[in-house]
Coordinates of C-alpha atoms in Angstrom, one line a residue:
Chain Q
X1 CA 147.2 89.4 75.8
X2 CA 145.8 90.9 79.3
X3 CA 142.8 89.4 80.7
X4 CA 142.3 92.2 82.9
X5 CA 138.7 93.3 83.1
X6 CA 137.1 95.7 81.2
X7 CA 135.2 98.5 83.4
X8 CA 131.4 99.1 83.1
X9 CA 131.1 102.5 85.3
X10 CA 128.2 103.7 85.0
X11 CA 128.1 107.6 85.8
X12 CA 124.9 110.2 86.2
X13 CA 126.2 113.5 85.5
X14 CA 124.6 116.0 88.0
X15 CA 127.3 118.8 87.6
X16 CA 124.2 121.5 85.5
X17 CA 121.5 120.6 88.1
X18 CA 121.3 122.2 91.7
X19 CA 120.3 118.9 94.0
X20 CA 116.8 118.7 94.7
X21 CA 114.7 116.3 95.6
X22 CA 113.7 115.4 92.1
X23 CA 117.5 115.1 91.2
X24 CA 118.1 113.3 94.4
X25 CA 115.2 110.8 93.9
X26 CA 117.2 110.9 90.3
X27 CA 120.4 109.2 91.5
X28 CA 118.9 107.4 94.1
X29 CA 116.7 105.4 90.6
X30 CA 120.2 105.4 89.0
X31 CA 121.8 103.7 91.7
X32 CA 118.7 101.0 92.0
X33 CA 119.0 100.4 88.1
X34 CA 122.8 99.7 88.6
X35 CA 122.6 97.3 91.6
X36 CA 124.3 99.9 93.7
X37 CA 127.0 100.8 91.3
X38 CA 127.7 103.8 89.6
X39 CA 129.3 107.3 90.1
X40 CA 128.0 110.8 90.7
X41 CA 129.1 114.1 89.3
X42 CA 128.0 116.6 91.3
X43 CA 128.3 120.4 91.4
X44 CA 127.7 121.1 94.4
X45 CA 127.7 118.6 97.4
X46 CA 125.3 115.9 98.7
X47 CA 123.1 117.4 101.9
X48 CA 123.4 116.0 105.0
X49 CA 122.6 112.8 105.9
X50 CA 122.9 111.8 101.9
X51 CA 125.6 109.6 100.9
X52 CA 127.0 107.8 97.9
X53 CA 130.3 106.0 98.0
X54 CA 131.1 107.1 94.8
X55 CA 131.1 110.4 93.8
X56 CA 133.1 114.0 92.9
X57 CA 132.5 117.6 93.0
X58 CA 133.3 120.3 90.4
X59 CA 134.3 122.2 93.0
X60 CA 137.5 121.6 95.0
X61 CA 135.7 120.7 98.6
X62 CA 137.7 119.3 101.1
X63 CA 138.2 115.7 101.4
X64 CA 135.7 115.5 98.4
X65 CA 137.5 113.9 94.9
X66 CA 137.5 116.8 92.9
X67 CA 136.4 116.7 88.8
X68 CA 138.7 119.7 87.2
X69 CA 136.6 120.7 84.0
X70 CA 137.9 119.6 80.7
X71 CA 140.3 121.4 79.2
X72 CA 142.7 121.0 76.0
X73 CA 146.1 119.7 76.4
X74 CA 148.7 121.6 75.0
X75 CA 150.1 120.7 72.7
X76 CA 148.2 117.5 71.8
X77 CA 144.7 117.5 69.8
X78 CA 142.6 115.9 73.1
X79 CA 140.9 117.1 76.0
X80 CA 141.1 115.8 79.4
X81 CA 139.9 116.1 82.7
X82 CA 141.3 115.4 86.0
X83 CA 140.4 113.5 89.5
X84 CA 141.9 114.4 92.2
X85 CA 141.1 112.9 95.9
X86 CA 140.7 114.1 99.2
X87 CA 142.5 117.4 100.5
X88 CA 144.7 118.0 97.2
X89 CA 143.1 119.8 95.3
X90 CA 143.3 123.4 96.8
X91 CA 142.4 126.5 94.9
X92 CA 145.4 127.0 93.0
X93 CA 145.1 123.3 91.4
X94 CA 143.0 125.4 89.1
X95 CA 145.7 127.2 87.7
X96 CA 148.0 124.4 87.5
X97 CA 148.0 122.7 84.1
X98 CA 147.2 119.0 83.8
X99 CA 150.8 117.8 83.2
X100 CA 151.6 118.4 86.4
X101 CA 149.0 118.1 88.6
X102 CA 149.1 114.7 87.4
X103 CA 152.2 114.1 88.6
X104 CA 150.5 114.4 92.7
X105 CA 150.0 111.6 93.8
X106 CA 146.3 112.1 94.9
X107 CA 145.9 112.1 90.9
X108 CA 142.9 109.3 90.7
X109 CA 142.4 108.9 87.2
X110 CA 142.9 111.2 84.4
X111 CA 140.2 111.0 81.5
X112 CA 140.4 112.0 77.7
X113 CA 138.4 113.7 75.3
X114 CA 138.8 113.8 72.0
X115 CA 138.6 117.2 70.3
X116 CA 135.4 117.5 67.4
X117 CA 136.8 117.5 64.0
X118 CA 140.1 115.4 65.1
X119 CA 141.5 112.5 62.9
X120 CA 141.4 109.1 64.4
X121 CA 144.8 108.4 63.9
X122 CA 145.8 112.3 65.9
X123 CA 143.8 110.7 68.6
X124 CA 145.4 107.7 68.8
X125 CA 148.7 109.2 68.3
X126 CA 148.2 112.0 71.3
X127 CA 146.8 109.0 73.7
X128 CA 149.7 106.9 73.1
X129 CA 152.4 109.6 73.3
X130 CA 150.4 110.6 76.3
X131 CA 150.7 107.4 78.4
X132 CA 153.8 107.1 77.3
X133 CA 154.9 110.0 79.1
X134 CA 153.0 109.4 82.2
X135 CA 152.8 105.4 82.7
X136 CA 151.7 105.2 85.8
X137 CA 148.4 107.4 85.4
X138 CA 145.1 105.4 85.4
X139 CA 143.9 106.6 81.9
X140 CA 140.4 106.7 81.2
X141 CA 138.5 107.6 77.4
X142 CA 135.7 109.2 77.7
X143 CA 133.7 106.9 74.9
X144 CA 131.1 109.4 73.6
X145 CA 133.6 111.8 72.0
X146 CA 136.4 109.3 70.9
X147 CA 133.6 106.3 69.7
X148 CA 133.5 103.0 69.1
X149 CA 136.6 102.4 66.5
X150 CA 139.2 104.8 68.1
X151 CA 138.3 103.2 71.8
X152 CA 138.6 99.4 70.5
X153 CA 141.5 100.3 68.7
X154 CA 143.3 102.0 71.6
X155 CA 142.3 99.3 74.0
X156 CA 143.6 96.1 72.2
X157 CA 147.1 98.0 71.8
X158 CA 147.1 100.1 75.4
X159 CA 145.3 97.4 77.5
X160 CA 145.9 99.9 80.7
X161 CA 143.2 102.0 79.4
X162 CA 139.3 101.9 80.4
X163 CA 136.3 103.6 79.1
X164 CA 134.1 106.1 80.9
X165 CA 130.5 107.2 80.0
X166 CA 129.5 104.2 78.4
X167 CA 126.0 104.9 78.1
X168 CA 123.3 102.0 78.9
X169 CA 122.1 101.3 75.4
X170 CA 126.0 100.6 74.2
X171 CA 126.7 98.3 76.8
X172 CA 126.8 95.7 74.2
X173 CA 129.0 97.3 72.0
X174 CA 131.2 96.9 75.5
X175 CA 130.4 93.5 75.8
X176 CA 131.2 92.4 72.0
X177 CA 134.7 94.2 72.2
X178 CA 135.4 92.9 75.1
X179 CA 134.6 89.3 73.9
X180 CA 137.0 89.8 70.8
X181 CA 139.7 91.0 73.2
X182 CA 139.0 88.0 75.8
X183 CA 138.7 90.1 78.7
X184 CA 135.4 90.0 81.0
X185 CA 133.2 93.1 81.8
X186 CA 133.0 94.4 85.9
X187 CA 130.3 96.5 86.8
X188 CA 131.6 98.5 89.8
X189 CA 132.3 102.5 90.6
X190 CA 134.9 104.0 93.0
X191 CA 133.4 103.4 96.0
X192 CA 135.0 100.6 96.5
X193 CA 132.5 98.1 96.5
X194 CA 133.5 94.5 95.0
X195 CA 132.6 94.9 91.2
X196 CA 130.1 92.6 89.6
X197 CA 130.3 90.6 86.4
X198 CA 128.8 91.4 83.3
X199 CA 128.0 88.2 81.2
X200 CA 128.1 88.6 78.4
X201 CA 125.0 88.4 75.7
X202 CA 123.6 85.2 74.9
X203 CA 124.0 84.5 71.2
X204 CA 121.2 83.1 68.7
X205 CA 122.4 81.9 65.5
X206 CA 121.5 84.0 62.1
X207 CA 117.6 83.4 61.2
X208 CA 117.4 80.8 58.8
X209 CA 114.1 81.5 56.7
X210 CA 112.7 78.1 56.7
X211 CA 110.6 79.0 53.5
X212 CA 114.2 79.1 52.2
X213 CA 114.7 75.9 50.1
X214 CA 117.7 75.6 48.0
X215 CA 117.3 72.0 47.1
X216 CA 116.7 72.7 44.0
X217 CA 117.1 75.4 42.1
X218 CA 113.8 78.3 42.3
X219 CA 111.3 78.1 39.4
X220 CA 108.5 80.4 38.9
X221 CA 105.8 78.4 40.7
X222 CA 103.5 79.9 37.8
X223 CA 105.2 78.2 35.2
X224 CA 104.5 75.0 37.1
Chain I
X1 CA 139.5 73.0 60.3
X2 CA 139.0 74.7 64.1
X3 CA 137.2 77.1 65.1
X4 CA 139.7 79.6 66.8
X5 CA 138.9 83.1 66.0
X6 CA 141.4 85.2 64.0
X7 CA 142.7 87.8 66.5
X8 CA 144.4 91.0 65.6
X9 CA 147.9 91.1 67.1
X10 CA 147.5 94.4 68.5
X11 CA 150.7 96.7 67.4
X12 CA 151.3 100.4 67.6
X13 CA 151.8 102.4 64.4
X14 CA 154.8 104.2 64.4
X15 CA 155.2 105.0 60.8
X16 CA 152.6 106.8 58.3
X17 CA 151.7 104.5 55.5
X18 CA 151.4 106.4 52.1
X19 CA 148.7 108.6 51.3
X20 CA 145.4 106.3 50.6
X21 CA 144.3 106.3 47.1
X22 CA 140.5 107.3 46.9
X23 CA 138.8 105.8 43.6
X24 CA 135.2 107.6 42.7
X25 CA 133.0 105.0 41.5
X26 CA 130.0 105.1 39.5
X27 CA 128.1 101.9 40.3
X28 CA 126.0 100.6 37.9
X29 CA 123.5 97.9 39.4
X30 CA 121.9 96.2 36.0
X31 CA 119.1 94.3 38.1
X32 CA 118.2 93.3 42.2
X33 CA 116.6 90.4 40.9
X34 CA 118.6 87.2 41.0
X35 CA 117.2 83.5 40.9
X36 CA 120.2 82.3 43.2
X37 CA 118.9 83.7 46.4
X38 CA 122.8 83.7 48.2
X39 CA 122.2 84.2 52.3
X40 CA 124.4 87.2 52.1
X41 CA 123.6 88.9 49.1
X42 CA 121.5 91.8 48.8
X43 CA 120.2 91.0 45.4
X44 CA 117.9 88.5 46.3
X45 CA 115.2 89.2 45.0
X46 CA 113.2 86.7 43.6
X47 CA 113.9 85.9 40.5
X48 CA 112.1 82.6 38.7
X49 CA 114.2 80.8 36.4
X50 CA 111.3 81.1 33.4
X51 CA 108.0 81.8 33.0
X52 CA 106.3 85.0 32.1
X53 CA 108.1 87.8 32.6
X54 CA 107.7 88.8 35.9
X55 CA 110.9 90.9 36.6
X56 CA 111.2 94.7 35.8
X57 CA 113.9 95.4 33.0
X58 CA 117.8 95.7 33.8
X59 CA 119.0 99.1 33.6
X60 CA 118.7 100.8 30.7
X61 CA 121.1 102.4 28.1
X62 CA 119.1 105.5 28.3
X63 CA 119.7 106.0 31.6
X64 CA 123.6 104.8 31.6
X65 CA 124.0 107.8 29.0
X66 CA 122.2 110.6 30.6
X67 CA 124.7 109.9 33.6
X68 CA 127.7 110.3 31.2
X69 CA 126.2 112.6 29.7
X70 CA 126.8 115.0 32.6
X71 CA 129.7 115.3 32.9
X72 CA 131.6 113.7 36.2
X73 CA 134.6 112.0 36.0
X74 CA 135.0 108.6 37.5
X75 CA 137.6 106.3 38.7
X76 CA 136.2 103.4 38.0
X77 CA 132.9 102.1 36.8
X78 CA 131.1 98.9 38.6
X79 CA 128.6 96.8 37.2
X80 CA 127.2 94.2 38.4
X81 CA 123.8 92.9 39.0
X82 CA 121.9 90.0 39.7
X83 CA 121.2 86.7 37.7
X84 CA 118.3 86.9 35.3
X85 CA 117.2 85.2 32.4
X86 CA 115.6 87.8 30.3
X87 CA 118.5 90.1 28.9
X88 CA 120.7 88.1 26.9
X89 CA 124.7 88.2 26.9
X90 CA 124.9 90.5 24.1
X91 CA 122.7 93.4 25.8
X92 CA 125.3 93.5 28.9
X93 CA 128.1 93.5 26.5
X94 CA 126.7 96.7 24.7
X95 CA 125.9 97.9 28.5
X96 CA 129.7 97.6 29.0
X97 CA 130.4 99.2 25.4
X98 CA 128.4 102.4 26.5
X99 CA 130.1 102.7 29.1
X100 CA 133.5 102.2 28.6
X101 CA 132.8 104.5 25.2
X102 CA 131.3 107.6 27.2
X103 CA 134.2 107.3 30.2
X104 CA 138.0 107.4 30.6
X105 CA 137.0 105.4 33.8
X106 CA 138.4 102.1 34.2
X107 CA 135.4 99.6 33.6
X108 CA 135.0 96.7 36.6
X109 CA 132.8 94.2 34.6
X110 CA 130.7 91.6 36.4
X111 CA 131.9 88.8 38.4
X112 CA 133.1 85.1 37.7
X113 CA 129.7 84.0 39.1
X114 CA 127.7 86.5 36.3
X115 CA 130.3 85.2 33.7
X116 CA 129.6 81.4 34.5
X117 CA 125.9 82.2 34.3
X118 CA 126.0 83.5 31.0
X119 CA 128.2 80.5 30.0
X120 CA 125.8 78.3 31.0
X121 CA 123.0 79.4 29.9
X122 CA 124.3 80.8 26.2
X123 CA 126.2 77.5 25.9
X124 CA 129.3 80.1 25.0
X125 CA 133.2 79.2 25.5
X126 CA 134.1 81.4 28.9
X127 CA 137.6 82.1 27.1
X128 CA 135.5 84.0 24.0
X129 CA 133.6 85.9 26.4
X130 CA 136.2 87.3 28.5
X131 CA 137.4 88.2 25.3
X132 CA 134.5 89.9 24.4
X133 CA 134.1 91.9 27.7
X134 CA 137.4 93.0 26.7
X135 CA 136.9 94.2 23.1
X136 CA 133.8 96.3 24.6
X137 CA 136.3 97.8 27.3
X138 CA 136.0 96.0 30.3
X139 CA 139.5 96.5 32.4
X140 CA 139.1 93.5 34.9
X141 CA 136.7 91.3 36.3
X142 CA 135.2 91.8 39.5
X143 CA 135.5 90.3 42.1
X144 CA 132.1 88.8 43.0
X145 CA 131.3 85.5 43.8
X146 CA 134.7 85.6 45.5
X147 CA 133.5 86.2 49.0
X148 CA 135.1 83.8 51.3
X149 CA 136.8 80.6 48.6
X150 CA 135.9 77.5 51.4
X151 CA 133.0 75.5 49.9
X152 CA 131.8 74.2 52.8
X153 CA 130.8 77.4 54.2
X154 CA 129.3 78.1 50.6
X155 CA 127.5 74.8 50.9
X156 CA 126.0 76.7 53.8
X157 CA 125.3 80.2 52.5
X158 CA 124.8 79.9 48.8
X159 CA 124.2 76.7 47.2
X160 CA 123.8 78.2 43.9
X161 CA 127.0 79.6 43.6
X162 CA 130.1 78.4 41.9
X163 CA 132.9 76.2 43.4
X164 CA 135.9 78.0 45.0
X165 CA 137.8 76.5 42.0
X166 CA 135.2 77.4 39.4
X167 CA 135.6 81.0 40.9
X168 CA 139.6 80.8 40.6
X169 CA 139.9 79.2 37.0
X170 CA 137.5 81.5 35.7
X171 CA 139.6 84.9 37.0
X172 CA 142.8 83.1 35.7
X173 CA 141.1 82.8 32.0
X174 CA 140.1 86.8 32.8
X175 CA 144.0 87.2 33.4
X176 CA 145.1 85.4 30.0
X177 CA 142.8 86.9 28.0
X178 CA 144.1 90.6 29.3
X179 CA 141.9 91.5 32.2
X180 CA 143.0 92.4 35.2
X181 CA 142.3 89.7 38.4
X182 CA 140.3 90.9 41.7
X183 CA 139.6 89.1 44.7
X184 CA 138.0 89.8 47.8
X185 CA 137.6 88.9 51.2
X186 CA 134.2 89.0 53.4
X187 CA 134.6 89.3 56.5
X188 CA 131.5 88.6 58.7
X189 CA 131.5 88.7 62.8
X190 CA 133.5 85.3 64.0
X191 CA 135.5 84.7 61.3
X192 CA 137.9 82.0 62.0
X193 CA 141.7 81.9 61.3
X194 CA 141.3 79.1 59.4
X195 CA 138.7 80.0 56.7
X196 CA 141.0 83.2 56.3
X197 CA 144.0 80.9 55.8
X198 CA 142.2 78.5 53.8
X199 CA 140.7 81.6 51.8
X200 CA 143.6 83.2 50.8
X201 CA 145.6 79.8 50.1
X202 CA 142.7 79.2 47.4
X203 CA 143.9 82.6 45.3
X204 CA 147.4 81.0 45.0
X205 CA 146.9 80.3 41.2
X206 CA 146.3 84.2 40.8
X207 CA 149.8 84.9 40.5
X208 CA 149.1 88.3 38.9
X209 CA 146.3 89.4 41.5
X210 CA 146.7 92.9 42.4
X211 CA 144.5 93.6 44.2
X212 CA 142.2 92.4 47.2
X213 CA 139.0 93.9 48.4
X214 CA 138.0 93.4 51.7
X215 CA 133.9 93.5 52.6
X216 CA 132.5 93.3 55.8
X217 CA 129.3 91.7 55.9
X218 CA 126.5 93.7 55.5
X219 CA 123.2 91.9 56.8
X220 CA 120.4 94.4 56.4
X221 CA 118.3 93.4 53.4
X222 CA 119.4 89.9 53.1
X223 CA 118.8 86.5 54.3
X224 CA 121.6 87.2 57.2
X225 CA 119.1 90.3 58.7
X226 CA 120.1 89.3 62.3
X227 CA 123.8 88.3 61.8
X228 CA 126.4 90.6 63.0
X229 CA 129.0 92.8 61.0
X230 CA 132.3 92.1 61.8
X231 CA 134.3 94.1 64.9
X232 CA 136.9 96.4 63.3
X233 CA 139.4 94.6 65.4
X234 CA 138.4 91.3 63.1
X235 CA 138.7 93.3 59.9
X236 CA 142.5 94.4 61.2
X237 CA 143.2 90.8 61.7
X238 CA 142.1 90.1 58.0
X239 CA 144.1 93.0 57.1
X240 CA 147.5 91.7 58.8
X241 CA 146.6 88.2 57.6
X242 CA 146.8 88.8 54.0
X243 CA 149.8 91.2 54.4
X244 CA 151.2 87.9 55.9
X245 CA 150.7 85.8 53.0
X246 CA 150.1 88.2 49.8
X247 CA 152.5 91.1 51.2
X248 CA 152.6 92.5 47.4
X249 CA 149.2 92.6 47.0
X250 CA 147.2 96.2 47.7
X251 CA 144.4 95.7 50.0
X252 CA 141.2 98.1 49.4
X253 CA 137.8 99.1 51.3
X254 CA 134.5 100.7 50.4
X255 CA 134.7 103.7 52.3
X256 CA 131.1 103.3 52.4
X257 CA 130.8 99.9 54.5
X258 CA 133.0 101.4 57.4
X259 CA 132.9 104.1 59.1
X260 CA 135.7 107.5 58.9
X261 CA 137.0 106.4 61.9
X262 CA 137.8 102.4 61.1
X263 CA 138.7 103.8 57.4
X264 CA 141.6 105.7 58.9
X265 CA 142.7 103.3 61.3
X266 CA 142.6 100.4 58.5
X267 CA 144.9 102.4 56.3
X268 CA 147.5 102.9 59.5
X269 CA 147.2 98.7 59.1
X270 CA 148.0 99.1 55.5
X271 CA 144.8 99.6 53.3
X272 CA 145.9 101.9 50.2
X273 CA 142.7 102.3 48.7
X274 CA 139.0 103.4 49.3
X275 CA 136.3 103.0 47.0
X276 CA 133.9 106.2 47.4
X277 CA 130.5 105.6 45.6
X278 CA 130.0 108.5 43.7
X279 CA 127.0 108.0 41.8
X280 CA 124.5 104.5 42.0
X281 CA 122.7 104.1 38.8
X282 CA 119.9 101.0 38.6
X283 CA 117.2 99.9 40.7

């Protein structure tokens, strides 16, 4: 069993929304609520003077990480999309299919979408076969689309893998998985600053009603 | 006994199991009302042990065959229903008689802890009533009552209820007198590795037992309201630990307690059947 921490990254999705001040102000909130953790993606990037340590572009900009849209694997019935950092992702990385582009070694972290409609057991079958064939890629499910019993599943037997898009109200569902697979929680984002522990909830035993006597057994207090 | 939690021993699944065997119930609930008021149980309504009759009436016979009456087939019938006093053992042995007369359906007639209630309070040998639930076409027993067999735990959570080794002798008198055994399994959020053990050491007289059912705890409506429902991860582990001590026995779900998802994943562990609630007839 792996103790490694679980990641709790959160991430505002920016990529529909053209950066004005209101969506500025927007990440800026974000970043507040997360105690200065949390990723951005853009689609377009930051003005001047602006600056997030973690964040990608939808469009290939150099020295920017790069999000490639999602696209289907062929092949397998999941989705994925692609990070790729810095200068490596030049205009014809578009063109390239996701096999190989993972196989660069800019490649940051490759996450996975499952496909509507797909059985749990095609998912878990694809995401296995898939880090089977690239073990050394930092593999990432993208929680909304596989949910909650295909994700725990996949991470008790692939411990390597990590969840993206966990949003704020499931944190707990996070917290209680991770607590069955005895592994702690880090909030932190790419940027690189040093992640922060999640403690886990506190616990309160079941509500015992106290007007709940079984001392003896119930008789109608009419009959009395 | 420790409290270590039962962990599932995380494996990948390389092979498909065989196809998983979907049973269509008809549920028939005969009453909500039950004096025994178990923590876990949603049929706790109050009940009163005697006095005027304060209760609405258990489900009806009128109502039992206007649902055969239309029609849909059925795997298997469930009855069940809380503990009352004002129907007496005869009524819920025509109830079964209906039933089993109107369907091909294999008939799942109340629990050990229904069947020791009526003994008690009819003052009737539990042998001759097992054979009667027979005559009127009762297949097996259910499982009720057979949630989790430790009794310090049901010391805790139902004080009313019978003894672990009440529970077992009555199923084995079910057995000898032709029905078949069920058992099940609850499974609630922390369960440890050694009520499992200790659990499924206490069916070891059910030689015969086909067949466990394994429940996850569902809280809403009972006494439990902000208890947790088990992690599929912790229902896994029950899976693999009865595989590891009853590896004949076939292990099934309600497909309505978990979701499409866990259902699929819980067959890959070795689940071969999912009861579907087709139809729910009773208050």
């Amino acid at each position: 069993m792996t103790h490694q921490p679980l990641s709790w990254i959160p991430v505002l999705d920016l990529r529909q929304e053209s950066l004005t001040s209101f969506a500025l102000r927007e990440a800026a909130v974000f970043y507040r609520a997360h105690q200065g953790r949390g990723h951005l993606l853009l689609g377009e990037p930051l003005p001047p003077g602006i600056s997030y340590a973690s964040w990608s572009c939808a469009r290939p900009l150099p020295g920017q990480t790069w999000h490639s849209p999602v696209r289907s694997w062929a092949g397998l019935p999941v989705a994925a999309s692609l990070e790729i950092a810095g200068d490596h992702a030049p205009e014809p990385a578009r063109d390239c299919d996701l096999p190989s582009l993972l196989t660069q070694d800019a490649a940051c972290r490759l996450t996975l979408y499952r496909i509507p409609g797909t059985e749990a057991d095609a998912v878990i079958q694809a995401v296995s076969q898939i880090r089977e064939d690239h073990p050394r890629a930092a593999l990432w499910l993208d929680l909304p689309s596989m949910g909650w019993d295909a994700a725990a599943y996949l991470l008790a037997v692939i411990p390597a893998l990590q969840l993206m898009n966990v949003p704020d109200r499931e944190l707990s569902h996070l917290l209680d998985l991770a607590e069955i697979l005895e592994r702690p929680v880090q909030l932190h984002d790419f940027g690189g600053a040093a992640p922060l522990p999640v403690l886990p909830l506190p616990e309160y035993p079941p509500q015992m009603d106290n007007s709940w006597d079984m001392s003896s057994p119930p008789v109608y207090p009419g009959y009395l | 006994m420790t409290n270590a939690p039962l962990r599932y021993r995380a494996a990948l699944l390389q092979t498909r199991p065989r196809p998983l065997e979907h049973l269509k119930v008809l549920r028939v609930n005969t009453t909500r009302n039950c004096w025994m008021q178990c923590r876990f149980c949603d049929f706790s309504r109050y009940a009163p042990l005697s006095g005027p009759r304060p209760v609405p009436p258990a489900v009806g016979r009128a109502a039992l065959k206007s649902e055969l009456g239309r029609g849909n087939r059925y795997d298997l019938i469930k009855i069940r229903g809380g503990l009352t006093f004002w129907e007496p053992w005869s009524y819920f042995l025509q109830l079964v008689r209906v039933l089993a007369e109107g369907s091909s359906a294999a008939v799942q007639a109340f629990s050990a802890v229904e069947l020791m209630h009526f003994h008690r309070v009819e003052k009737k040998p539990l042998r001759e009533m097992l054979e009667e639930l027979r005559w009127a076409g009762a297949t097996s027993l259910g499982p009720g009552g057979g949630e989790l067999l430790v009794d310090s735990l049901r010391e805790e959570l139902a004080v009313h209820r019978i003894r672990s080794q009440e529970w077992v002798t009555v199923q084995r008198l079910a057995m000898e007198a032709g029905l078949q055994s069920r058992a099940m399994m609850m499974v609630f959020r922390g369960i440890t590795r050694d009520l499992v053990q200790e659990h499924l050491l206490a069916l070891g007289p059910l030689r015969d037992l086909s067949v466990i059912e394994i429940k996850p705890l569902r809280p809403q409506g009972t006494h439990m309201e902000n208890a947790q429902p088990p992690h599929l991860l912790e229902m896994l582990a029950v899976v693999q630990a009865i595989q590891d001590l009853w590896p004949q026995v076939q292990i099934a779900v309600s497909a309505d307690s978990v979701s499409p998802d866990a259902l699929s994943i819980l067959h890959q562990h070795g689940v071969s059947m999912a009861y579907f609630n087709a139809e729910e007839i009773g208050p």
